């Protein structure tokens, strides 16, 4: 079972019923986090805001499809944002450039200490499992998931053939899966 | 060590985001028909989803929410107008067909002249206003035939008023005050009135119609004095 989030679940069910106030509250509660997700992948605020706009439009239209036994609300919404952002990134072939000044503030400090305290148990478990990977492999998973790097981009970044990256990825993911199932 | 099978590996890389554009499109298509792949993707979304919690939030531009609202408001507006019009047209047609026979009989029994052509005219020239209180049962039906220039008002099924009468009004911002179209009481009762093509008809087509409860003999002031129970506007009955 995915972690429960009664507040966001209620808001989503309100949105499914066409409740505009619930939609406004849902936006308030999640937009900053989701924009953070989109900007990390797209490296461009304007583009990321466009993706966020489309994603919230989709949330408004599809809230009725949300099923709390399949995903937590934030995972469901983040998946919509990530898929849109990744499609856009692949379409435009966004690669990490030498100039990352725009992202310095975003990518530097990992997160606020208070946020770390408030992290849910499932986050802790995933991070523990990630820590079980070799540092380079852990970095690859994070760069792929959070920054949207493709196999090709990872190969260039780590100076390895794409086949090697693929093997590393599959091994790391299998280890993660096994660790999370313990 | 756990090994990922092909489907699980593909699902994991899809969720991780490492696939090329072509591979992503292929997986997106395939998951629609491949339930095992779709489930595997869902499972990986849950496994890795918590990583999102480690991303630093970035406040959106202040106007972004208004843009989203506008996008939603616009599409909602279009949908609601369209579906409401279609629903009204369906209802109007249903009632028109049901009452075309019944009211003709009732009216002829009552000795009222019936303009049959006005009730069941050529489709493209028929307009109907369903006057109701927002419920599913129309109380009054107002039809206009732009071919015969005839308006027929039918008291379909209004609740019985003991010592009062219903009065039908036309309301328009082009007129200083509402215009009375007549008084009606009995279910099945109808009134037909000829109209003039041109400005009068145009005014009529764009007006709203309302039914108020008035003393027997009609409003003493010439405008509605009692509660307005039913309202409606003309729409094309058979698009």
Short mmCIF file of C-alpha atoms in Angstrom, two decimals:
data_model
loop_
_atom_site.label_atom_id
_atom_site.label_comp_id
_atom_site.label_asym_id
_atom_site.label_seq_id
_atom_site.Cartn_x
_atom_site.Cartn_y
_atom_site.Cartn_z
CA UNK A 1 0.00 0.00 0.00
CA UNK A 2 1.28 3.48 -0.81
CA UNK A 3 1.64 5.88 2.12
CA UNK A 4 -1.61 7.66 3.01
CA UNK A 5 -2.00 11.41 2.88
CA UNK A 6 -5.57 12.13 3.98
CA UNK A 7 -5.33 15.88 3.40
CA UNK A 8 -4.20 15.65 -0.22
CA UNK A 9 -6.52 12.69 -0.84
CA UNK A 10 -9.50 14.78 0.31
CA UNK A 11 -8.42 17.68 -1.85
CA UNK A 12 -8.08 15.41 -4.88
CA UNK A 13 -11.53 13.96 -4.34
CA UNK A 14 -12.88 17.52 -4.05
CA UNK A 15 -11.17 18.39 -7.33
CA UNK A 16 -12.71 15.29 -8.91
CA UNK A 17 -16.10 16.76 -7.97
CA UNK A 18 -15.24 20.08 -9.62
CA UNK A 19 -14.50 21.92 -6.35
CA UNK A 20 -12.41 24.96 -7.33
CA UNK A 21 -11.49 25.81 -3.73
CA UNK A 22 -10.06 22.32 -3.26
CA UNK A 23 -8.09 22.78 -6.48
CA UNK A 24 -6.67 26.09 -5.21
CA UNK A 25 -5.65 24.45 -1.94
CA UNK A 26 -4.09 21.50 -3.75
CA UNK A 27 -2.09 23.93 -5.87
CA UNK A 28 -0.95 25.83 -2.78
CA UNK A 29 0.16 22.62 -1.13
CA UNK A 30 2.04 21.05 -4.04
CA UNK A 31 2.98 23.57 -6.77
CA UNK A 32 6.37 24.60 -5.34
CA UNK A 33 7.48 21.01 -4.87
CA UNK A 34 6.30 20.02 -8.34
CA UNK A 35 7.91 23.04 -9.97
CA UNK A 36 11.14 22.05 -8.24
CA UNK A 37 10.81 18.61 -9.84
CA UNK A 38 10.18 20.05 -13.32
CA UNK A 39 12.98 22.63 -13.14
CA UNK A 40 15.55 20.00 -12.13
CA UNK A 41 14.71 18.06 -15.29
CA UNK A 42 14.18 20.90 -17.74
CA UNK A 43 16.75 23.38 -16.44
CA UNK A 44 14.58 26.22 -17.59
CA UNK A 45 11.98 27.96 -15.45
CA UNK A 46 9.74 29.11 -18.29
CA UNK A 47 9.54 25.63 -19.77
CA UNK A 48 9.06 24.09 -16.34
CA UNK A 49 6.16 26.44 -15.59
CA UNK A 50 4.54 25.47 -18.88
CA UNK A 51 4.86 21.83 -17.92
CA UNK A 52 3.43 22.58 -14.47
CA UNK A 53 0.47 24.39 -16.04
CA UNK A 54 -0.28 21.44 -18.30
CA UNK A 55 0.15 19.05 -15.40
CA UNK A 56 -2.32 20.93 -13.18
CA UNK A 57 -4.78 21.09 -16.04
CA UNK A 58 -4.47 17.34 -16.32
CA UNK A 59 -4.90 16.96 -12.57
CA UNK A 60 -8.14 18.96 -12.82
CA UNK A 61 -9.41 16.80 -15.64
CA UNK A 62 -8.21 13.45 -14.33
CA UNK A 63 -8.59 13.75 -10.56
CA UNK A 64 -11.48 11.29 -10.79
CA UNK A 65 -9.03 8.62 -11.98
CA UNK A 66 -6.87 8.98 -8.88
CA UNK A 67 -6.83 5.80 -6.76
CA UNK A 68 -5.29 5.99 -3.30
CA UNK A 69 -4.65 2.24 -3.24
CA UNK A 70 -2.29 2.59 -6.22
CA UNK A 71 -0.27 5.71 -5.42
CA UNK A 72 -0.01 8.48 -2.87
CA UNK A 73 -1.38 11.84 -4.12
CA UNK A 74 2.04 13.46 -4.40
CA UNK A 75 3.47 10.47 -6.27
CA UNK A 76 0.50 10.51 -8.64
CA UNK A 77 0.94 14.23 -9.31
CA UNK A 78 4.73 14.08 -9.49
CA UNK A 79 4.44 11.26 -12.03
CA UNK A 80 2.29 13.46 -14.26
CA UNK A 81 4.84 16.29 -13.95
CA UNK A 82 7.88 14.04 -14.46
CA UNK A 83 6.42 12.30 -17.51
CA UNK A 84 5.58 15.62 -19.14
CA UNK A 85 8.97 17.08 -18.23
CA UNK A 86 10.88 14.02 -19.46
CA UNK A 87 8.96 13.93 -22.74
CA UNK A 88 9.71 17.62 -23.21
CA UNK A 89 13.37 17.14 -22.29
CA UNK A 90 13.77 14.25 -24.72
CA UNK A 91 11.94 16.17 -27.43
CA UNK A 92 14.27 19.12 -27.05
CA UNK A 93 17.29 16.95 -26.28
CA UNK A 94 18.13 18.90 -23.18
CA UNK A 95 21.56 17.98 -21.97
CA UNK A 96 23.32 19.35 -18.97
CA UNK A 97 25.38 22.20 -20.38
CA UNK A 98 28.55 23.70 -18.98
CA UNK A 99 26.57 26.68 -17.77
CA UNK A 100 24.55 25.59 -14.81
CA UNK A 101 24.52 28.92 -13.01
CA UNK A 102 20.74 29.10 -13.26
CA UNK A 103 20.51 25.97 -11.21
CA UNK A 104 23.11 26.65 -8.59
CA UNK A 105 20.63 27.59 -5.92
CA UNK A 106 18.43 24.68 -6.72
CA UNK A 107 21.05 22.00 -6.91
CA UNK A 108 23.34 23.06 -4.10
CA UNK A 109 22.20 22.20 -0.56
CA UNK A 110 20.23 19.01 -0.83
CA UNK A 111 17.41 19.99 1.44
CA UNK A 112 16.44 21.98 4.47
CA UNK A 113 17.25 20.20 7.78
CA UNK A 114 13.67 20.61 8.99
CA UNK A 115 12.42 18.96 5.84
CA UNK A 116 14.71 16.04 6.63
CA UNK A 117 13.12 15.73 10.08
CA UNK A 118 9.66 15.70 8.62
CA UNK A 119 10.48 13.11 6.02
CA UNK A 120 8.22 10.16 6.05
CA UNK A 121 9.36 6.66 6.80
CA UNK A 122 9.15 5.52 3.17
CA UNK A 123 11.55 8.29 2.14
CA UNK A 124 14.00 7.26 4.83
CA UNK A 125 13.85 3.67 3.65
CA UNK A 126 14.51 4.58 0.03
CA UNK A 127 17.44 6.78 1.01
CA UNK A 128 18.88 4.01 3.19
CA UNK A 129 18.62 1.60 0.28
CA UNK A 130 20.25 4.13 -2.04
CA UNK A 131 23.08 4.50 0.45
CA UNK A 132 23.65 0.76 0.12
CA UNK A 133 24.74 1.31 -3.52
CA UNK A 134 28.29 2.19 -4.48
CA UNK A 135 28.61 6.02 -4.53
CA UNK A 136 28.93 6.19 -8.32
CA UNK A 137 25.87 3.97 -8.88
CA UNK A 138 23.86 5.95 -6.36
CA UNK A 139 24.82 9.14 -8.16
CA UNK A 140 23.67 7.68 -11.47
CA UNK A 141 20.24 6.77 -10.08
CA UNK A 142 19.80 10.24 -8.60
CA UNK A 143 20.98 11.98 -11.77
CA UNK A 144 18.57 9.92 -13.83
CA UNK A 145 15.51 10.23 -11.61
CA UNK A 146 15.91 13.79 -10.38
CA UNK A 147 17.77 15.46 -13.25
CA UNK A 148 16.32 13.48 -16.12
CA UNK A 149 19.63 12.33 -17.60
CA UNK A 150 19.20 9.74 -20.34
CA UNK A 151 21.45 6.69 -20.72
CA UNK A 152 23.25 8.59 -23.44
CA UNK A 153 23.85 11.62 -21.23
CA UNK A 154 24.97 9.43 -18.34
CA UNK A 155 27.40 7.61 -20.64
CA UNK A 156 28.94 10.94 -21.64
CA UNK A 157 29.05 12.16 -18.07
CA UNK A 158 30.72 9.04 -16.68
CA UNK A 159 32.79 8.38 -19.78
CA UNK A 160 31.49 4.83 -20.22
CA UNK A 161 29.74 3.09 -23.07
CA UNK A 162 25.94 3.20 -22.98
CA UNK A 163 25.84 -0.59 -22.59
CA UNK A 164 27.83 -0.36 -19.38
CA UNK A 165 25.49 2.33 -18.03
CA UNK A 166 22.52 0.14 -18.85
CA UNK A 167 24.06 -2.81 -17.01
CA UNK A 168 24.88 -0.60 -14.00
CA UNK A 169 21.36 0.79 -13.98
CA UNK A 170 19.70 -2.60 -14.10
CA UNK A 171 21.95 -3.96 -11.36
CA UNK A 172 21.39 -0.91 -9.15
CA UNK A 173 17.64 -1.02 -9.68
CA UNK A 174 17.52 -4.72 -8.87
CA UNK A 175 19.49 -4.08 -5.66
CA UNK A 176 17.12 -1.23 -4.75
CA UNK A 177 14.08 -3.41 -5.38
CA UNK A 178 15.48 -6.18 -3.23
CA UNK A 179 16.40 -3.75 -0.44
CA UNK A 180 12.95 -2.09 -0.48
CA UNK A 181 11.21 -5.44 -0.28
CA UNK A 182 13.06 -6.45 2.89
CA UNK B 1 20.82 -10.83 -5.98
CA UNK B 2 17.40 -10.02 -7.41
CA UNK B 3 17.44 -9.83 -11.21
CA UNK B 4 15.01 -7.69 -13.16
CA UNK B 5 13.20 -9.47 -15.97
CA UNK B 6 12.73 -7.66 -19.28
CA UNK B 7 9.41 -6.09 -18.39
CA UNK B 8 10.58 -4.99 -14.95
CA UNK B 9 13.81 -3.61 -16.36
CA UNK B 10 11.95 -1.64 -19.01
CA UNK B 11 9.44 -0.36 -16.45
CA UNK B 12 12.23 0.65 -14.06
CA UNK B 13 14.15 2.55 -16.73
CA UNK B 14 10.95 4.20 -17.97
CA UNK B 15 10.21 5.49 -14.47
CA UNK B 16 13.85 6.37 -13.81
CA UNK B 17 13.76 8.42 -17.00
CA UNK B 18 16.79 7.01 -18.79
CA UNK B 19 15.07 5.88 -21.98
CA UNK B 20 15.41 7.71 -25.28
CA UNK B 21 12.50 9.61 -26.76
CA UNK B 22 11.57 6.73 -29.09
CA UNK B 23 11.77 4.17 -26.30
CA UNK B 24 9.61 6.35 -24.04
CA UNK B 25 6.94 6.68 -26.73
CA UNK B 26 7.00 2.94 -27.36
CA UNK B 27 6.60 2.14 -23.65
CA UNK B 28 3.82 4.72 -23.27
CA UNK B 29 1.92 3.04 -26.13
CA UNK B 30 2.63 -0.48 -24.98
CA UNK B 31 1.52 0.01 -21.36
CA UNK B 32 -1.95 0.85 -22.61
CA UNK B 33 -2.37 -2.74 -23.81
CA UNK B 34 0.23 -4.57 -21.70
CA UNK B 35 -1.23 -4.81 -18.19
CA UNK B 36 1.90 -6.48 -16.75
CA UNK B 37 4.05 -3.60 -17.98
CA UNK B 38 1.55 -1.06 -16.70
CA UNK B 39 1.56 -2.67 -13.24
CA UNK B 40 5.35 -2.85 -13.21
CA UNK B 41 5.53 0.87 -14.06
CA UNK B 42 3.10 1.67 -11.24
CA UNK B 43 5.21 -0.33 -8.80
CA UNK B 44 8.39 1.51 -9.79
CA UNK B 45 6.63 4.87 -9.53
CA UNK B 46 5.86 3.98 -5.92
CA UNK B 47 9.36 2.65 -5.20
CA UNK B 48 11.18 5.72 -6.51
CA UNK B 49 8.48 8.33 -5.87
CA UNK B 50 9.84 9.26 -2.46
CA UNK B 51 12.94 10.74 -4.13
CA UNK B 52 10.73 13.68 -5.09
CA UNK B 53 10.62 14.55 -1.38
CA UNK B 54 14.33 15.42 -1.52
CA UNK B 55 13.87 18.04 -4.26
CA UNK B 56 14.04 21.66 -3.15
CA UNK B 57 10.75 23.44 -3.82
CA UNK B 58 10.74 26.43 -6.19
CA UNK B 59 7.95 28.99 -5.84
CA UNK B 60 6.04 29.38 -9.12
CA UNK B 61 5.52 32.83 -10.66
CA UNK B 62 2.60 34.60 -9.00
CA UNK B 63 0.50 34.58 -12.18
CA UNK B 64 0.86 30.87 -12.92
CA UNK B 65 -2.20 29.90 -10.91
CA UNK B 66 -4.31 32.45 -12.76
CA UNK B 67 -3.13 31.01 -16.08
CA UNK B 68 -4.16 27.53 -14.96
CA UNK B 69 -7.49 28.86 -13.70
CA UNK B 70 -8.09 30.59 -17.01
CA UNK B 71 -7.33 27.39 -18.89
CA UNK B 72 -9.72 25.44 -16.67
CA UNK B 73 -12.37 28.14 -16.57
CA UNK B 74 -12.40 28.40 -20.32
CA UNK B 75 -12.79 24.71 -20.99
CA UNK B 76 -15.38 24.35 -18.25
CA UNK B 77 -17.39 27.19 -19.66
CA UNK B 78 -17.41 25.68 -23.12
CA UNK B 79 -18.32 22.22 -21.84
CA UNK B 80 -21.07 23.37 -19.51
CA UNK B 81 -22.72 25.61 -22.10
CA UNK B 82 -22.63 22.90 -24.71
CA UNK B 83 -23.92 20.12 -22.50
CA UNK B 84 -26.61 22.31 -20.96
CA UNK B 85 -27.87 23.35 -24.38
CA UNK B 86 -27.91 19.76 -25.58
CA UNK B 87 -29.73 18.60 -22.44
CA UNK B 88 -32.30 21.38 -22.79
CA UNK B 89 -32.83 20.63 -26.45
CA UNK B 90 -33.34 16.95 -25.71
CA UNK B 91 -35.82 17.73 -22.96
CA UNK B 92 -37.61 20.28 -25.06
CA UNK B 93 -37.96 17.84 -27.92
CA UNK B 94 -39.22 15.13 -25.61
CA UNK B 95 -41.85 17.36 -24.10
CA UNK B 96 -42.81 18.87 -27.40
CA UNK B 97 -43.42 15.46 -28.89
CA UNK B 98 -45.28 14.22 -25.83
CA UNK B 99 -47.49 17.25 -25.66
CA UNK B 100 -48.08 17.89 -29.32
CA UNK B 101 -50.84 15.28 -29.30
CA UNK B 102 -52.07 15.64 -25.75
CA UNK B 103 -52.35 19.40 -25.73
CA UNK B 104 -53.99 19.48 -29.12
CA UNK B 105 -56.66 17.18 -27.77
CA UNK B 106 -57.04 19.11 -24.52
CA UNK B 107 -57.19 22.39 -26.32
CA UNK B 108 -59.71 21.26 -28.87
CA UNK B 109 -61.90 19.92 -26.10
CA UNK B 110 -61.67 23.29 -24.42
CA UNK B 111 -62.65 24.98 -27.63
CA UNK B 112 -59.32 26.74 -28.04
CA UNK B 113 -57.99 27.22 -31.52
CA UNK B 114 -54.96 25.06 -32.07
CA UNK B 115 -52.15 26.07 -34.38
CA UNK B 116 -50.87 22.63 -35.10
CA UNK B 117 -48.20 23.92 -37.41
CA UNK B 118 -46.81 25.97 -34.61
CA UNK B 119 -46.53 22.94 -32.37
CA UNK B 120 -45.01 20.49 -34.81
CA UNK B 121 -43.30 22.65 -37.39
CA UNK B 122 -40.29 22.20 -39.65
CA UNK B 123 -37.34 21.36 -37.38
CA UNK B 124 -34.98 24.13 -38.41
CA UNK B 125 -37.42 26.88 -37.52
CA UNK B 126 -38.48 25.64 -34.13
CA UNK B 127 -37.30 27.29 -30.93
CA UNK B 128 -38.26 26.21 -27.47
CA UNK B 129 -37.96 27.73 -24.03
CA UNK B 130 -38.42 25.35 -21.15
CA UNK B 131 -39.60 27.36 -18.17
CA UNK B 132 -38.77 25.49 -15.02
CA UNK B 133 -37.46 25.94 -11.53
CA UNK B 134 -34.16 24.24 -12.31
CA UNK B 135 -35.66 20.79 -11.87
CA UNK B 136 -36.20 18.18 -14.52
CA UNK B 137 -39.91 18.85 -14.97
CA UNK B 138 -40.80 21.78 -17.15
CA UNK B 139 -43.73 23.83 -15.82
CA UNK B 140 -44.29 25.89 -18.96
CA UNK B 141 -43.17 25.41 -22.52
CA UNK B 142 -42.82 28.29 -24.92
CA UNK B 143 -42.29 27.49 -28.59
CA UNK B 144 -41.61 29.87 -31.43
CA UNK B 145 -41.84 29.00 -35.08
CA UNK B 146 -39.92 31.51 -37.17
CA UNK B 147 -41.50 30.15 -40.35
CA UNK B 148 -45.12 30.68 -39.37
CA UNK B 149 -44.27 33.53 -36.95
CA UNK B 150 -46.27 31.88 -34.26
CA UNK B 151 -45.58 31.60 -30.54
CA UNK B 152 -47.34 28.99 -28.44
CA UNK B 153 -47.18 28.91 -24.64
CA UNK B 154 -48.23 25.71 -22.95
CA UNK B 155 -48.83 25.27 -19.25
CA UNK B 156 -47.33 21.80 -19.13
CA UNK B 157 -47.55 20.85 -15.51
CA UNK B 158 -47.41 23.79 -13.10
CA UNK B 159 -48.44 23.16 -9.48
CA UNK B 160 -52.09 24.07 -8.90
CA UNK B 161 -52.66 27.61 -7.55
CA UNK B 162 -55.94 27.92 -5.66
CA UNK B 163 -56.88 31.61 -5.61
CA UNK B 164 -53.98 32.85 -7.74
CA UNK B 165 -52.98 32.73 -11.37
CA UNK B 166 -49.76 32.25 -13.29
CA UNK B 167 -48.66 35.13 -15.47
CA UNK B 168 -46.07 34.72 -18.20
CA UNK B 169 -43.61 37.55 -18.87
CA UNK B 170 -41.04 38.43 -21.45
CA UNK B 171 -37.98 40.16 -19.98
CA UNK B 172 -35.36 41.97 -22.03
CA UNK B 173 -32.78 44.63 -21.37
CA UNK B 174 -34.09 46.26 -24.56
CA UNK B 175 -37.42 46.94 -22.83
CA UNK B 176 -38.00 49.29 -19.88
CA UNK B 177 -40.10 46.68 -18.07
CA UNK B 178 -41.29 43.09 -18.46
CA UNK B 179 -44.09 42.54 -20.95
CA UNK B 180 -47.03 40.29 -20.03
CA UNK B 181 -47.69 37.44 -22.45
CA UNK B 182 -50.84 36.32 -20.67
CA UNK B 183 -52.25 34.37 -17.76
CA UNK B 184 -52.60 30.59 -17.54
CA UNK B 185 -53.63 28.10 -14.89
CA UNK B 186 -54.73 24.66 -15.98
CA UNK B 187 -52.27 21.94 -16.95
CA UNK B 188 -52.49 21.50 -20.71
CA UNK B 189 -53.80 25.01 -21.23
CA UNK B 190 -52.17 26.81 -24.11
CA UNK B 191 -52.12 30.17 -25.78
CA UNK B 192 -51.05 30.90 -29.31
CA UNK B 193 -50.10 34.33 -30.54
CA UNK B 194 -48.98 35.55 -33.93
CA UNK B 195 -45.76 37.55 -34.07
CA UNK B 196 -44.22 39.93 -36.55
CA UNK B 197 -41.01 38.98 -38.23
CA UNK B 198 -38.27 41.57 -37.80
CA UNK B 199 -37.51 43.59 -34.69
CA UNK B 200 -40.33 42.08 -32.64
CA UNK B 201 -39.21 38.56 -33.41
CA UNK B 202 -35.56 39.44 -32.78
CA UNK B 203 -36.44 40.93 -29.42
CA UNK B 204 -38.42 37.82 -28.59
CA UNK B 205 -35.65 35.41 -29.61
CA UNK B 206 -33.12 37.06 -27.30
CA UNK B 207 -35.42 37.68 -24.34
CA UNK B 208 -35.81 35.70 -21.15
CA UNK B 209 -39.17 34.38 -20.07
CA UNK B 210 -40.50 34.20 -16.58
CA UNK B 211 -43.65 33.03 -14.85
CA UNK B 212 -44.85 34.74 -11.67
CA UNK B 213 -47.73 34.06 -9.33
CA UNK B 214 -50.29 36.90 -9.40
CA UNK B 215 -53.80 37.65 -8.10
CA UNK B 216 -56.68 36.38 -10.26
CA UNK B 217 -57.01 38.78 -13.16
CA UNK B 218 -53.26 39.40 -13.38
CA UNK B 219 -50.68 41.70 -11.85
CA UNK B 220 -52.33 44.94 -10.67
CA UNK B 221 -49.23 46.99 -11.54
CA UNK B 222 -48.42 45.62 -15.00
CA UNK B 223 -45.13 44.11 -13.79
CA UNK B 224 -44.55 40.94 -11.76
CA UNK B 225 -45.64 41.40 -8.14
CA UNK B 226 -45.64 37.81 -6.87
CA UNK B 227 -42.76 35.31 -6.69
CA UNK B 228 -41.15 34.36 -10.01
CA UNK B 229 -41.27 30.57 -10.01
CA UNK B 230 -40.10 29.58 -13.47
CA UNK B 231 -37.66 31.04 -15.98
CA UNK B 232 -36.05 30.06 -19.28
CA UNK B 233 -34.66 31.22 -22.63
CA UNK B 234 -35.32 30.13 -26.20
CA UNK B 235 -33.01 27.61 -27.78
CA UNK B 236 -33.15 25.85 -31.12
CA UNK B 237 -35.13 22.69 -30.54
CA UNK B 238 -33.67 20.53 -33.29
CA UNK B 239 -30.11 21.57 -34.03
#
